[in-house]
Short mmCIF file of C-alpha atoms in Angstrom, two decimals:
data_model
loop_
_atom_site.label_atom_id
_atom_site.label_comp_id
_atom_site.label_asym_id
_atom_site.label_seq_id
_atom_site.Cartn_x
_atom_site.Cartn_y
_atom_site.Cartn_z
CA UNK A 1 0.93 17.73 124.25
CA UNK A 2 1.98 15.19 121.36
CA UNK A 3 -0.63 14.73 118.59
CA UNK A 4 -1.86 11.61 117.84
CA UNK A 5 -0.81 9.97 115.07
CA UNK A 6 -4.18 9.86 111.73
CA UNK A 7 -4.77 6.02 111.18
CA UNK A 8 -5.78 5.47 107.80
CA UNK A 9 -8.38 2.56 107.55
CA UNK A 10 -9.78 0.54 104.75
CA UNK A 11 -13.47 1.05 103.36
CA UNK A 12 -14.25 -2.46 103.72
CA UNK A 13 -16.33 -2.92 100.25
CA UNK A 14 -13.22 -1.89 98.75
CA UNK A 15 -11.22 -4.68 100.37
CA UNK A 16 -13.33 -7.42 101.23
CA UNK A 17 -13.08 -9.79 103.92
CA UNK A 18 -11.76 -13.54 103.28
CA UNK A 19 -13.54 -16.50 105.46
CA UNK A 20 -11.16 -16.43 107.85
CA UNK A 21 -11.03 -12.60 108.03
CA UNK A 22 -15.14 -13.05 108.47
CA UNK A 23 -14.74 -15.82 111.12
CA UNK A 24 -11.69 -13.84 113.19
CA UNK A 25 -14.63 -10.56 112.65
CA UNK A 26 -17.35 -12.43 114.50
CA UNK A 27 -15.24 -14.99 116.72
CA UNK A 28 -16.60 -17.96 115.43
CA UNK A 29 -15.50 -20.79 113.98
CA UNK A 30 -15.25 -21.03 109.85
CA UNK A 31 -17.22 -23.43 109.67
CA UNK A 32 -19.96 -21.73 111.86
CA UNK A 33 -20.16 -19.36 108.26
CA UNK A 34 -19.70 -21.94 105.70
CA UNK A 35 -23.07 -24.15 107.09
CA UNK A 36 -24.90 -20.70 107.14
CA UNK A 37 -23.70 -20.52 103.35
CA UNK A 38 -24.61 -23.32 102.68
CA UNK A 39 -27.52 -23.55 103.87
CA UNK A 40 -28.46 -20.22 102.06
CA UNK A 41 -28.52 -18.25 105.33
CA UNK A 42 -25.95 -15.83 105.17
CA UNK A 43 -25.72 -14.86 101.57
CA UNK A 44 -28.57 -14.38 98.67
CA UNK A 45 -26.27 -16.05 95.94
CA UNK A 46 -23.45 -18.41 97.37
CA UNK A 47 -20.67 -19.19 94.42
CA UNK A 48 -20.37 -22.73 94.09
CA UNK A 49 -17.07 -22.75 95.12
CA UNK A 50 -16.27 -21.79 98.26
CA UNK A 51 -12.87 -20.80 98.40
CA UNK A 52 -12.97 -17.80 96.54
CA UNK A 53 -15.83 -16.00 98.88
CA UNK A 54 -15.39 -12.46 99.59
CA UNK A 55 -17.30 -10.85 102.37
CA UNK A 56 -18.67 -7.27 102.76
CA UNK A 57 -19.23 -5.01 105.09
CA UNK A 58 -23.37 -6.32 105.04
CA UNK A 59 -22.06 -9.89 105.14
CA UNK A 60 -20.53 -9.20 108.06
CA UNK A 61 -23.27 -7.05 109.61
CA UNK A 62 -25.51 -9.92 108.78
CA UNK A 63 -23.07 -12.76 110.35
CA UNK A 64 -23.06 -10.86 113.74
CA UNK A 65 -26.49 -10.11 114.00
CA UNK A 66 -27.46 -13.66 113.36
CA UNK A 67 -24.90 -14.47 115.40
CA UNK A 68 -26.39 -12.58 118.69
CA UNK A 69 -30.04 -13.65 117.73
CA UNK A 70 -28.78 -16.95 117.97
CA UNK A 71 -26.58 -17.11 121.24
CA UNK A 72 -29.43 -14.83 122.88
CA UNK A 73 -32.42 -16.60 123.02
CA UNK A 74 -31.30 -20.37 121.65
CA UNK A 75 -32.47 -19.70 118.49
CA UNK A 76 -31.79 -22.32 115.35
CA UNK A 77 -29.88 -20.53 112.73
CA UNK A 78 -33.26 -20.40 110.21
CA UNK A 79 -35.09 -19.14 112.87
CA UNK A 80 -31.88 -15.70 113.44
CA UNK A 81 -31.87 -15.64 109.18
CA UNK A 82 -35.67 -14.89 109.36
CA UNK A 83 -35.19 -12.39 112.70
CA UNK A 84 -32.39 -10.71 110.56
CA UNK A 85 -34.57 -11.18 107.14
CA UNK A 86 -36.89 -8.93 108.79
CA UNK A 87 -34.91 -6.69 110.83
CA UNK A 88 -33.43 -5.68 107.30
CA UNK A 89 -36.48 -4.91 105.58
CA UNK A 90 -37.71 -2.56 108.73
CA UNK A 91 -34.33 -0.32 107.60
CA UNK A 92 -35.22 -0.37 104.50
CA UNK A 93 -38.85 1.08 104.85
CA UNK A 94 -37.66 3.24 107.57
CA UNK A 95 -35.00 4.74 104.99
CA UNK A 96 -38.13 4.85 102.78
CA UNK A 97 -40.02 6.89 105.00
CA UNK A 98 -37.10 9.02 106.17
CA UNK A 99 -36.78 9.60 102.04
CA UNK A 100 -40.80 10.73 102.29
CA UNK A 101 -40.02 13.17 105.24
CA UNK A 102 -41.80 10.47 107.90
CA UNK A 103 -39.59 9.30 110.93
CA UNK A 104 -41.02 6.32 112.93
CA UNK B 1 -16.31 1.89 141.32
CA UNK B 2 -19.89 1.54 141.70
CA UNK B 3 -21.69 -2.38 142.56
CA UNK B 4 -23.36 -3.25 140.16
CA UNK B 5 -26.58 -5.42 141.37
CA UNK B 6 -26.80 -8.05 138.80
CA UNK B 7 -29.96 -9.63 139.99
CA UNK B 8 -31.39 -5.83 139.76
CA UNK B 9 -30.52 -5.34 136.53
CA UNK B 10 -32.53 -8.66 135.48
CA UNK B 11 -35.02 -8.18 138.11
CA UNK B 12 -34.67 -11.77 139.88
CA UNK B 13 -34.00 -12.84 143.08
CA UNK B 14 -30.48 -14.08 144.71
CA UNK B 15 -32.13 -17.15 144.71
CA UNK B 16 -33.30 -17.55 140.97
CA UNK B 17 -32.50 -20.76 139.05
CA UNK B 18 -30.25 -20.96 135.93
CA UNK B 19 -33.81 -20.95 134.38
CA UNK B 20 -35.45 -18.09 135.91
CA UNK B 21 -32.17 -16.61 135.02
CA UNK B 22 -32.33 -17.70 130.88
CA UNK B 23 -36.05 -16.18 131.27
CA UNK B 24 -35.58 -13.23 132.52
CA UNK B 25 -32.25 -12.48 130.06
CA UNK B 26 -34.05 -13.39 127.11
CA UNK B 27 -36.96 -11.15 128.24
CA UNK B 28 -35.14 -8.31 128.35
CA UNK B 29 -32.54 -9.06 125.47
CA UNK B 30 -36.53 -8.73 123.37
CA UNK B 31 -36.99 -5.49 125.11
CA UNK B 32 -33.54 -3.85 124.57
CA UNK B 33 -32.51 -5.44 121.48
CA UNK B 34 -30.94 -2.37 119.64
CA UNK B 35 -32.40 -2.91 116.21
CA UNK B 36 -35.57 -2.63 117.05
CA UNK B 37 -36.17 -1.40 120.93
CA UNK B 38 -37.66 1.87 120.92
CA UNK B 39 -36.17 2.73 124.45
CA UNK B 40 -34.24 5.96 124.53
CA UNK B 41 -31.21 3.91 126.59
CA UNK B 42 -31.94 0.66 124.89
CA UNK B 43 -28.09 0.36 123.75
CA UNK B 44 -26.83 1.33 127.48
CA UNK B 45 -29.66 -1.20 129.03
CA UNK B 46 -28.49 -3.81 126.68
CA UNK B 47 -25.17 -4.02 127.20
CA UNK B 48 -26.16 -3.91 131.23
CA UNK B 49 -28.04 -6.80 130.77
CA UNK B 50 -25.71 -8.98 128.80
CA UNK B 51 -23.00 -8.23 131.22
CA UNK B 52 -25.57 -9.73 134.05
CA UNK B 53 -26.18 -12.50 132.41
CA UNK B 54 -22.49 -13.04 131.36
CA UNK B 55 -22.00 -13.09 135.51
CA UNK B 56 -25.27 -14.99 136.48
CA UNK B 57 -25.69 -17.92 133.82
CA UNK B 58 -22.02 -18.60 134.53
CA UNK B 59 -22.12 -20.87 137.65
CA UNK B 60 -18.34 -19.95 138.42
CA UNK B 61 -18.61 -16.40 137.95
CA UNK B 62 -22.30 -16.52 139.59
CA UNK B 63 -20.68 -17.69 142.85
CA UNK B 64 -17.54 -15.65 143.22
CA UNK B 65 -19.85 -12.63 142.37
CA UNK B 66 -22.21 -13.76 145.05
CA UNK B 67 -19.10 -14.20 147.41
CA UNK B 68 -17.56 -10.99 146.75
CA UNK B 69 -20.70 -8.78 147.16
CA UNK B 70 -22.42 -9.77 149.87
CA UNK B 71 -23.88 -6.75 152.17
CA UNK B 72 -23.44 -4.20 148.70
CA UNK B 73 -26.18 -2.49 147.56
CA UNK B 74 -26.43 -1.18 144.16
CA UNK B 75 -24.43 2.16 142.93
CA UNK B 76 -22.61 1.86 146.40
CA UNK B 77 -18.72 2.45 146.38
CA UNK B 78 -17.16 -0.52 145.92
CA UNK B 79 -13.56 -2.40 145.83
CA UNK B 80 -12.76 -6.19 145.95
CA UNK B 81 -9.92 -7.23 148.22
CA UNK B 82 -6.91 -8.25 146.86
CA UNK B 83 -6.33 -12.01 145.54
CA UNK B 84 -10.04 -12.20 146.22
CA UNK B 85 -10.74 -14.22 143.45
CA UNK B 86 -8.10 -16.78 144.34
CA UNK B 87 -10.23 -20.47 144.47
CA UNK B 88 -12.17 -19.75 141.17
CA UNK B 89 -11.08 -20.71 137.61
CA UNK B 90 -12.66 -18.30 134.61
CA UNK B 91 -12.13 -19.38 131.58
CA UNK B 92 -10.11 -17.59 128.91
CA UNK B 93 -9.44 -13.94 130.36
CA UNK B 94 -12.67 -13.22 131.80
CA UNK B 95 -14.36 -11.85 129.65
CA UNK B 96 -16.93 -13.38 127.39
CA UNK B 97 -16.76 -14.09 123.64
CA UNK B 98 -18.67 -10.47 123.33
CA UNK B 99 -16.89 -7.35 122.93
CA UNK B 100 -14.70 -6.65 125.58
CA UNK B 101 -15.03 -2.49 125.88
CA UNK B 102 -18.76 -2.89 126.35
CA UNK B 103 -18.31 -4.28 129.97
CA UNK B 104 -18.41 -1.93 133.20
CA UNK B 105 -15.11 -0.84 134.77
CA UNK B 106 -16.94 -3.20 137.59
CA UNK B 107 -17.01 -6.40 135.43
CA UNK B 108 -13.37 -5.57 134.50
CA UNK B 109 -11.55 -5.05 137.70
CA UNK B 110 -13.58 -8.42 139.28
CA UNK B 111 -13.74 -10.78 136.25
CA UNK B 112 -11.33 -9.58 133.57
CA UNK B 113 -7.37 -10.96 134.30
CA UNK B 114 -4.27 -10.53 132.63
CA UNK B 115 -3.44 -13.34 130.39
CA UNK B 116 -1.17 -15.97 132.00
CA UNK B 117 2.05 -16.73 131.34
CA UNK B 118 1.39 -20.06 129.57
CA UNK B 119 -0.73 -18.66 126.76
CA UNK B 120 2.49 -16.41 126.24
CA UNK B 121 3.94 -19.72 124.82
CA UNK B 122 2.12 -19.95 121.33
CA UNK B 123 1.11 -17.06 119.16
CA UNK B 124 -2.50 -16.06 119.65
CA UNK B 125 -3.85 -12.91 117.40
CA UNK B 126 -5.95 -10.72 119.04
CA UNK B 127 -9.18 -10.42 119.02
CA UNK B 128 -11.02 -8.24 116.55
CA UNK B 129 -13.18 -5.14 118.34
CA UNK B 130 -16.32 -3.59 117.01
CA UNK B 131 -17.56 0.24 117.24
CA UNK B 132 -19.77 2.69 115.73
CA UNK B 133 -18.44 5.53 114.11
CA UNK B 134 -21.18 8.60 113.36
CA UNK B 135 -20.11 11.45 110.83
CA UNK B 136 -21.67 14.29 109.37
CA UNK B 137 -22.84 13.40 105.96
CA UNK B 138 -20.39 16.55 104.49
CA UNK B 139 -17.20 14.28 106.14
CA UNK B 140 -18.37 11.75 103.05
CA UNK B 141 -18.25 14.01 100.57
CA UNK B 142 -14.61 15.62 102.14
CA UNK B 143 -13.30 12.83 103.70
CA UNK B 144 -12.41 13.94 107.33
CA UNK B 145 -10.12 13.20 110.27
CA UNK B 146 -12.19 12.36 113.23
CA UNK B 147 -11.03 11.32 117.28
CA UNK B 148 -12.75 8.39 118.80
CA UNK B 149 -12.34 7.34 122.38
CA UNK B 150 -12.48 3.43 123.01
CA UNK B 151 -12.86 1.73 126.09
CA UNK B 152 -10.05 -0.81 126.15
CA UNK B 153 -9.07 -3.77 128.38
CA UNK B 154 -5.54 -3.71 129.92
CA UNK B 155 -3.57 -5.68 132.75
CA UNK B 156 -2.85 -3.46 135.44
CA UNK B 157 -0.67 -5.69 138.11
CA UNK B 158 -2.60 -9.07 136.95
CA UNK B 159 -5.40 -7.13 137.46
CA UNK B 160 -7.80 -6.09 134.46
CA UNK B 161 -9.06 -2.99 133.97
CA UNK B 162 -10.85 -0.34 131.74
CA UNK B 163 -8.91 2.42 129.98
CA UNK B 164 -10.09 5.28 127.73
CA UNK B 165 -7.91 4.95 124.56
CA UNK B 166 -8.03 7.78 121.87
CA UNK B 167 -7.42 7.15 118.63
CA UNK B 168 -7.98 10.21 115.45
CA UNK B 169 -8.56 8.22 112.29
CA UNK B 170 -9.10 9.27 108.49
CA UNK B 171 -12.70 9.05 107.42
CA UNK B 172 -12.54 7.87 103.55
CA UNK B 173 -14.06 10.26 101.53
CA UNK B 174 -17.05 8.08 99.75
CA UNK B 175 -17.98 5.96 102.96
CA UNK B 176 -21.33 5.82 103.46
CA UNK B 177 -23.70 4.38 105.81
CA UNK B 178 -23.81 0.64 106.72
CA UNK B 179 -20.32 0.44 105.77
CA UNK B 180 -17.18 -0.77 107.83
CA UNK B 181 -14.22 1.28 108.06
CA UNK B 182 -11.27 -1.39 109.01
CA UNK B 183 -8.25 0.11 111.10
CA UNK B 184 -5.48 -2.99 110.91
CA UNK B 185 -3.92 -3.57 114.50
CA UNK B 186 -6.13 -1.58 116.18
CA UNK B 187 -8.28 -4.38 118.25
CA UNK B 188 -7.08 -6.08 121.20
CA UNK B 189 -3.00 -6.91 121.40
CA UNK B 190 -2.12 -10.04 120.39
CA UNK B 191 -0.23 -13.01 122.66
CA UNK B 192 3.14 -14.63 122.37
CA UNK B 193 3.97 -11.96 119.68
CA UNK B 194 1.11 -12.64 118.26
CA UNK B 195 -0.32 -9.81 115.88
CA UNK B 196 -3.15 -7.18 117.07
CA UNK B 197 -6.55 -8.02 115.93
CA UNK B 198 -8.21 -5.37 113.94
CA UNK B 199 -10.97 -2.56 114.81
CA UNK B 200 -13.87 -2.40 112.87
CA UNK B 201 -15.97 0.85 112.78
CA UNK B 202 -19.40 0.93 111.95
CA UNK B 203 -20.39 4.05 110.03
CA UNK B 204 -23.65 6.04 110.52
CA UNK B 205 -24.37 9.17 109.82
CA UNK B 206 -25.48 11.90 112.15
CA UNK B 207 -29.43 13.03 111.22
CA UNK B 208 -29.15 16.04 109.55
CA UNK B 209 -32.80 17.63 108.73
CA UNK B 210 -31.41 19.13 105.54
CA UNK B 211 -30.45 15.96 104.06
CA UNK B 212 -32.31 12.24 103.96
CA UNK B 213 -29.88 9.16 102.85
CA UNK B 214 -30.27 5.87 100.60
CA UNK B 215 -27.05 4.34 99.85
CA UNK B 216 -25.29 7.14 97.82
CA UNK B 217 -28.23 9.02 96.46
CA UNK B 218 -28.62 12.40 99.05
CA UNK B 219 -32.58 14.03 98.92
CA UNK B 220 -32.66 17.89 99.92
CA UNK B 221 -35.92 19.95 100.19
CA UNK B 222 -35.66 23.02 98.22
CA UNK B 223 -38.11 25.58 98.91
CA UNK B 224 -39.58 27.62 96.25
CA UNK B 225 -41.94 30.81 95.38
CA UNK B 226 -44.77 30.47 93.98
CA UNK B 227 -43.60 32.24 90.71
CA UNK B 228 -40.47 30.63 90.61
CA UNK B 229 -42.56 27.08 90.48
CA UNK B 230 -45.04 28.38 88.09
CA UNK B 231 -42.69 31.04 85.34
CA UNK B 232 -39.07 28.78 85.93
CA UNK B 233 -35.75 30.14 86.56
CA UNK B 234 -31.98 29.89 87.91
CA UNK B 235 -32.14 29.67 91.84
CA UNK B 236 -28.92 29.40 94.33
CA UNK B 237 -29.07 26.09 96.64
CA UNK B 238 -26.91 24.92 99.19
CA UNK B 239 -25.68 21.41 98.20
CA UNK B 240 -23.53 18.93 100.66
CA UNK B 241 -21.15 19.51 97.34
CA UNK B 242 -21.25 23.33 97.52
CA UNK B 243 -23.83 25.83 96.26
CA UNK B 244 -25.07 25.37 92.78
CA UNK B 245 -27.33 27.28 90.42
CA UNK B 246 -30.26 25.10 89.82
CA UNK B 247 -32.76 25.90 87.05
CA UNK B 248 -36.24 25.29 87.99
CA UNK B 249 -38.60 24.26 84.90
CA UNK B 250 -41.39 26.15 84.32
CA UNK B 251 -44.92 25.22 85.67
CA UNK B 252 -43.74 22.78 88.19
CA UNK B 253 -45.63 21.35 91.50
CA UNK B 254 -44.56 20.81 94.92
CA UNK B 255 -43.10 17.02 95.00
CA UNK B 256 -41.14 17.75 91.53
CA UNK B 257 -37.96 15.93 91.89
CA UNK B 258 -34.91 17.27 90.14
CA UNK B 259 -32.18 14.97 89.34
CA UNK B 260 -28.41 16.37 90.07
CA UNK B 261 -26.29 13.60 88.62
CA UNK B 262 -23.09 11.94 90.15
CA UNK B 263 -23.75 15.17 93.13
CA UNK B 264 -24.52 12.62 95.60
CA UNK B 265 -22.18 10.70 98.07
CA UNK B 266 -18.92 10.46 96.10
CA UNK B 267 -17.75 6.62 94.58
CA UNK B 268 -17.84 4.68 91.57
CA UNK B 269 -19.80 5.70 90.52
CA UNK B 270 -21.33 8.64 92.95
CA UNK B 271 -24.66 8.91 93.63
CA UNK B 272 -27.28 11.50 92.90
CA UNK B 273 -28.38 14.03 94.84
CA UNK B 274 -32.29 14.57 94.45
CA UNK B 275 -33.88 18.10 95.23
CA UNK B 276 -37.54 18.02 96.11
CA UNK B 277 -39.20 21.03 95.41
CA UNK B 278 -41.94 22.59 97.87
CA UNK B 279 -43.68 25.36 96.77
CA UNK B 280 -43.37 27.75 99.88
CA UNK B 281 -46.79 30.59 100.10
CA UNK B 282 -46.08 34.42 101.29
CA UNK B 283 -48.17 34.68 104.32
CA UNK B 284 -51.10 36.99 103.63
CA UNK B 285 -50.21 39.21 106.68
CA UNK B 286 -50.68 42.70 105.04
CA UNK B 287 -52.97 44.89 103.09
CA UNK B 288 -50.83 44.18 100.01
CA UNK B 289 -50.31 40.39 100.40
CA UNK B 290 -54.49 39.98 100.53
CA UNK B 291 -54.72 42.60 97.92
CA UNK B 292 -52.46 40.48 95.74
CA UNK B 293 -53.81 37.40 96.41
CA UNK B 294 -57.21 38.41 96.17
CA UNK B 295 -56.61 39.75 92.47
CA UNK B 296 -55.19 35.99 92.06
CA UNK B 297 -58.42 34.68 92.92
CA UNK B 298 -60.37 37.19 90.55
CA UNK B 299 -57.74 36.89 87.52
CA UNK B 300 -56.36 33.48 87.57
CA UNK B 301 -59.82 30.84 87.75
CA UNK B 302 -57.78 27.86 88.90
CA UNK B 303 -59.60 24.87 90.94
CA UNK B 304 -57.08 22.44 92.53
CA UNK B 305 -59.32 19.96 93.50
CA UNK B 306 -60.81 19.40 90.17
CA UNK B 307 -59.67 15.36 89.85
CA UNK B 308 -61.90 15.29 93.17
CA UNK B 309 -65.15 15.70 90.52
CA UNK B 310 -65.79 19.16 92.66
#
């Protein structure tokens, strides 16, 4: 039986996505990211310019979760930032809890 | 390969409307959304649904599905005859803009096609895939080779279907939860010499009672005596880093929280790992254990509940 070969991946925080990378990650368009940018969607502090944006690995957690919220039930992109907004803080105070010794 | 009864698995009728159908879809996707169903299955019955609704909102699809399975019940042994799809045009390669190894072997073989020869003429890259990757919390601290299987598209005879693809990869040491793990060239192939896209893991880590997770900091319950709360003293714990000598202060309470620094998930910097002391009683199931505690209550006046104003 041949072994199969170890593939070494990339922690991505320690090599960060470009737009394009983000865009190719979620199969939309750029520009589908750079509105939610803009529009202070996607990210809590956008740089002004552009260009230079780096993505991680929450960024792109974020992106596809919006993006589903979205595509399943119509939804304007405010409306999936909010949905997302909130699914977010639920992990949080569930990690919270799990810290107390409480599991919801 | 099983039918699969679409209109089941939304719970309309043959004869719903492309709004009945958006209803129903959007019902469900509420029901089984995986960040926040509580249904055991709620990941399985998701990606059912959106693979029903990929077939039934799409009139094309809709009517070559109707076509092809007329007189099939659900979970009933099934085959489609060949070129049966001949008069109908899907778009792209079948498959939806979703990710293509969460549809049934069912979906594959009747929707999913090779691509055709004319997209062979430009360079496409593939498409990227997502997955979930779960690892023990000890593989962070190590680093660790793990072996995934992946359910992966692939023209057999211009047909598509589902293959099991195995794949061992190098967990990082430092990864921690929430965190993508990206494997270059490992998504779907490219087209016209086109590159591969790339896989994307998703790590989580398996629940492990011992250990409770934020970030990089670790907490870990450490049971204690009752004397070695209230004197102090050097005790042995078990650590996701290895066992370490741990010297409990003198006169401390259950809830005391003792700081191990840089002992948590490796990184730059690591994280902490936390012990939680909880003072753990002898049971007073003998002669000697009341006597003992008894002679506690006589020579040690102590009232716990004295902030209560009792």
């Amino acid at each position: 039986m041949t072994q199969n070969p170890v593939i070494t991946g990339l922690i991505l925080d320690q090599s960060q996505l470009s737009l394009n990378e983000l865009a190719h990650a979620c199969r939309v368009p750029p520009q589908w990211i750079i509105e939610r940018i803009t529009e202070g969607l996607l990210l809590n502090d956008p740089p002004p310019d552009l260009s230079t944006l780096r993505f991680n690995s929450h960024a792109l957690i974020r992106a596809r979760r919006m993006l589903n919220i979205e595509r399943d039930f119509d939804a304007n992109p405010e409306l999936a930032a909010l949905v997302v907004d909130l699914i977010e803080q639920l992990e949080q105070f569930r990690r919270k809890l799990n810290i107390a010794g409480i599991n919801l | 390969m099983e039918f699969k009864d679409y209109y089941q698995i939304l719970g309309v009728s043959k004869s719903a409307t492309t709004d009945d159908i958006r209803k129903a879809y959007r019902k469900l996707a509420r029901k089984y959304h995986p960040d926040v169903s509580k249904e055991a299955d709620a990941e399985k019955r998701m990606k059912e649904v959106n693979e029903a609704n990929e077939v039934l909102s799409d009139p094309e699809k809709r009517a070559a599905y109707d076509q092809i399975g007329q007189g099939y019940r659900s979970g009933q042994e099934f085959q489609p005859p060949p070129n049966w799809n001949g008069g109908f045009e899907f778009s792209g390669n079948g498959f939806s803009e979703r990710d293509m190894q969460n549809h049934s072997d069912f979906f594959a073989n009747l929707f999913g096609r090779a691509r055709r020869s004319r997209a062979e003429s430009y360079q496409v890259r593939g498409e990227d895939r997502h997955a979930e990757i779960v690892i023990d919390l000890l593989d962070s601290y190590r680093g660790a080779k793990k072996t995934i299987t992946l359910r992966v598209p692939a023209a057999d005879r211009g047909q598509m279907v589902m293959n099991e693809k195995t794949i061992t990869i190098q967990v990082p040491k430092g990864v921690k939860a929430g965190q993508h793990i990206r494997l270059g060239g490992q998504g779907s192939a490219g087209a016209g010499g086109g590159p591969a896209g790339d896989l994307y893991l998703e790590v989580r880590f398996k629940p492990d009672p011992r250990f409770r997770i934020e970030e990089r900091d670790v907490y870990e319950t450490v049971p204690v005596t009752p004397w070695e709360a209230a004197l102090g003293g050097s005790i042995e714990v078990p650590t996701p880093s290895g066992q370490v000598q741990v010297k409990i202060p003198a006169n401390s309470q259950s809830g005391r929280k003792l700081r191990l620094k840089g002992r948590g998930i490796p990184g730059e910097p690591a994280g902490d790992l936390y012990l939680l002391l909880e003072i753990a009683l002898p049971p007073a199931d003998t002669e000697q254990a009341r006597r003992i505690y008894a002679n506690m209550a006589k020579e040690l006046p102590f009232n716990p509940r004295l902030n209560m104003g009792i």
